[in-house]
Tab-separated table of C-alpha atoms in Angstrom:
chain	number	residue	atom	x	y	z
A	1	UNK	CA	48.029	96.729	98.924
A	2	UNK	CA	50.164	97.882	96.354
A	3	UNK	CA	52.382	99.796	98.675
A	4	UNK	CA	53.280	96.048	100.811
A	5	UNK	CA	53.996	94.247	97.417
A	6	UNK	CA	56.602	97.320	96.680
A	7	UNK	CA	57.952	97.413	100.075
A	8	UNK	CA	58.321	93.151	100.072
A	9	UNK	CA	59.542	93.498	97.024
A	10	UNK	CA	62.244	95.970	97.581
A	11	UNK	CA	62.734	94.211	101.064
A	12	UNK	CA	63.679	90.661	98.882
A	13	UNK	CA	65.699	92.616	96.527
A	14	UNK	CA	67.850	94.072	99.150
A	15	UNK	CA	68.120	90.635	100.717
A	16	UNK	CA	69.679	89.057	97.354
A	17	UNK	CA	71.776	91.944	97.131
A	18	UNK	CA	73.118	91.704	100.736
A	19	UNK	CA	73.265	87.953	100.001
A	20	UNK	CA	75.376	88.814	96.734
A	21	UNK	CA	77.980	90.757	98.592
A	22	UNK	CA	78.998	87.940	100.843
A	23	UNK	CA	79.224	85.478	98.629
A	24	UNK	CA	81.349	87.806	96.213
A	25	UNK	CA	83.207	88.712	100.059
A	26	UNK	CA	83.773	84.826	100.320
A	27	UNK	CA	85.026	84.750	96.895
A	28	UNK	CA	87.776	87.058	97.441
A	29	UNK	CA	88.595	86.168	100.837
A	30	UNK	CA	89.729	82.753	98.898
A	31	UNK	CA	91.674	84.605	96.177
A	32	UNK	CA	93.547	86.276	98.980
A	33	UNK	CA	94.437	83.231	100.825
A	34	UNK	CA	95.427	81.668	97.757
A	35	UNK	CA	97.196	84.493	96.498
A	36	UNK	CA	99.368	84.086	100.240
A	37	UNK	CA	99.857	79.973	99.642
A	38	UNK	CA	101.255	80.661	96.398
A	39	UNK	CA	103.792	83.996	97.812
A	40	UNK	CA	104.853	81.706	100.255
A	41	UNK	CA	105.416	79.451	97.095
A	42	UNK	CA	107.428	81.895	95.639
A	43	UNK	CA	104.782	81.232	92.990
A	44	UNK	CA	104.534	85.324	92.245
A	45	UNK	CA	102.514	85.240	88.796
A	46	UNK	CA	99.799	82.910	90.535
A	47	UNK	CA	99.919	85.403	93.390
A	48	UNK	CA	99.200	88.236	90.870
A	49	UNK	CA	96.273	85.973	89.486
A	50	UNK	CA	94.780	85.254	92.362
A	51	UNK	CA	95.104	88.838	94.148
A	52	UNK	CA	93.795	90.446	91.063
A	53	UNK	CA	90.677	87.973	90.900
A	54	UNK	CA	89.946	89.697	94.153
A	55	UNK	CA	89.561	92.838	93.156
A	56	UNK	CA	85.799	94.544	93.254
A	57	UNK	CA	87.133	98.495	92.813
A	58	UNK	CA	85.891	99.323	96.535
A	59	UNK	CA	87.975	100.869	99.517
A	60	UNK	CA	87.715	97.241	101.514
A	61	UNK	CA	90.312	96.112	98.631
A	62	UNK	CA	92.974	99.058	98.685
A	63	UNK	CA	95.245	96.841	100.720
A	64	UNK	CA	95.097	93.931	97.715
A	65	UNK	CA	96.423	96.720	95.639
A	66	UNK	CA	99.327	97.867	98.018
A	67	UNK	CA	100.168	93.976	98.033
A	68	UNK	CA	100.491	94.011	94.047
A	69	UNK	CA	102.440	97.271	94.343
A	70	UNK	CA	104.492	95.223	96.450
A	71	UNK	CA	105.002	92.157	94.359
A	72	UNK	CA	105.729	93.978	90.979
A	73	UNK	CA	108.468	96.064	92.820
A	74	UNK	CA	110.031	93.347	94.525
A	75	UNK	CA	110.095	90.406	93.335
A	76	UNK	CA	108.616	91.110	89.261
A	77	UNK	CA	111.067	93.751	88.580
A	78	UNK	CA	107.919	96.002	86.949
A	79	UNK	CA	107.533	99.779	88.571
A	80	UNK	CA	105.248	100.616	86.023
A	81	UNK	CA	102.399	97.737	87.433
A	82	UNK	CA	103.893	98.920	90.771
A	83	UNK	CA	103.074	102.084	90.298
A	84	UNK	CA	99.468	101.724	89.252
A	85	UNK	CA	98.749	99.809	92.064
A	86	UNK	CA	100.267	101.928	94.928
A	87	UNK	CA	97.949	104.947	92.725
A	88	UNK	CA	95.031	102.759	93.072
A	89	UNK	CA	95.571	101.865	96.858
A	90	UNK	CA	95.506	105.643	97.253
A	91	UNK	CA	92.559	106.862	95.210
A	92	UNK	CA	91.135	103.862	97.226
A	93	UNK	CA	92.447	104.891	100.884
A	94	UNK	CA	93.914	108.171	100.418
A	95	UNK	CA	94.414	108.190	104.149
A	96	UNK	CA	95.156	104.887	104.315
A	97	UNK	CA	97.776	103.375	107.363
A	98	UNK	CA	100.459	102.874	103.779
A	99	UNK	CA	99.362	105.853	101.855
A	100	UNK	CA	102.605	107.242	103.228
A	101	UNK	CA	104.745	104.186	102.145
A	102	UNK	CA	102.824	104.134	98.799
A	103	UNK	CA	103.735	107.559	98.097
A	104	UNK	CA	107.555	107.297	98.736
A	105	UNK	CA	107.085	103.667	96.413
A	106	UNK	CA	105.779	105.720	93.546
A	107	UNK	CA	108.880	108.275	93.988
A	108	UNK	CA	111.407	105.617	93.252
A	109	UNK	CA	109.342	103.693	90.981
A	110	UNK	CA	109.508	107.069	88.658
A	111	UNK	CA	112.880	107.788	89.771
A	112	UNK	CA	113.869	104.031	88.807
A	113	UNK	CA	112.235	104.273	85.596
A	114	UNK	CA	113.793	107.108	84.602
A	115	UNK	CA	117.045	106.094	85.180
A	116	UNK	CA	116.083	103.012	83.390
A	117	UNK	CA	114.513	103.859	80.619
A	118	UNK	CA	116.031	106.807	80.180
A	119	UNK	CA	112.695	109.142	80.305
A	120	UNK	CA	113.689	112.761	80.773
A	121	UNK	CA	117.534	112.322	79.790
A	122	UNK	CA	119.724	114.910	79.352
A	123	UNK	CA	121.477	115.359	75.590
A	124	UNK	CA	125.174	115.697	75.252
A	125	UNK	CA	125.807	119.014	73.795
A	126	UNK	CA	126.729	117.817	70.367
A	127	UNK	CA	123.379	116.089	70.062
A	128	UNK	CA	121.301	119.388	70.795
C-alpha cells in the first residue's frame, strides 16, 4: 500500500511539475512576442526587458540571448552586454545554427573595445 501512495504521489508531483513548465513556457513565449512589438517599436530598452524576462538558463533560450547580443551591438552601442550574450548563446548551443556568427560578433566586439577603450594600447616610447 505504501508503495501506490509513493508512486501516486510522485506521479502528481511530476504532473505539477510538467504543468509548471508550460505555464513558465507560456510566460516567455509572451515576453518574446512582446520583446518583437516593442523592436518593431524601435522601443530597444523594453525589448531588452522583455527578452531578458524570458530567460530560464536552458538551451531552448540560447536564441533569446543571440537576439540581445544583437540588440546591444546594433542598435545600444554596448559590446560588452553584446558580448556576454553571444558567450551565453554558446555555452547554451555550442553547436548552435549562429554559434559561427556569435563567434565572429565576439571578435569585433573585443576588437571594438579595444580600440575604444583603449585596452591593450601601445605606449609611445617616451612614456615607457
Amino acid at each position: 500500500m505504501k508503495k501506490l501512495y509513493g508512486l501516486l504521489w510522485v506521479s502528481m508531483l511530476m504532473l505539477g511539475m510538467t504543468g509548471c513548465e508550460q505555464l513558465f513556457q507560456q510566460h516567455a513565449d509572451r515576453h518574446r512576442v512582446r520583446a518583437e512589438a516593442a523592436l518593431r517599436e524601435k522601443d530597444y530598452a523594453e525589448a531588452v526587458r522583455q527578452y531578458e524576462a524570458s530567460l530560464d538558463g536552458t538551451p531552448r533560450t540560447a536564441e533569446v540571448h543571440y537576439q540581445l547580443g544583437l540588440l546591444y551591438d546594433r542598435f545600444l552601442d554596448q559590446p560588452l552586454s553584446a558580448v556576454h550574450h553571444y558567450q551565453r548563446y554558446l555555452e547554451l548551443a555550442p553547436d548552435g545554427p549562429r554559434a559561427r556568427e556569435a563567434a565572429n560578433f565576439i571578435k569585433e566586439d573585443h576588437l571594438a573595445m579595444m580600440t575604444r577603450y583603449g585596452f591593450g594600447a601601445l605606449m609611445p616610447q617616451q612614456e615607457g
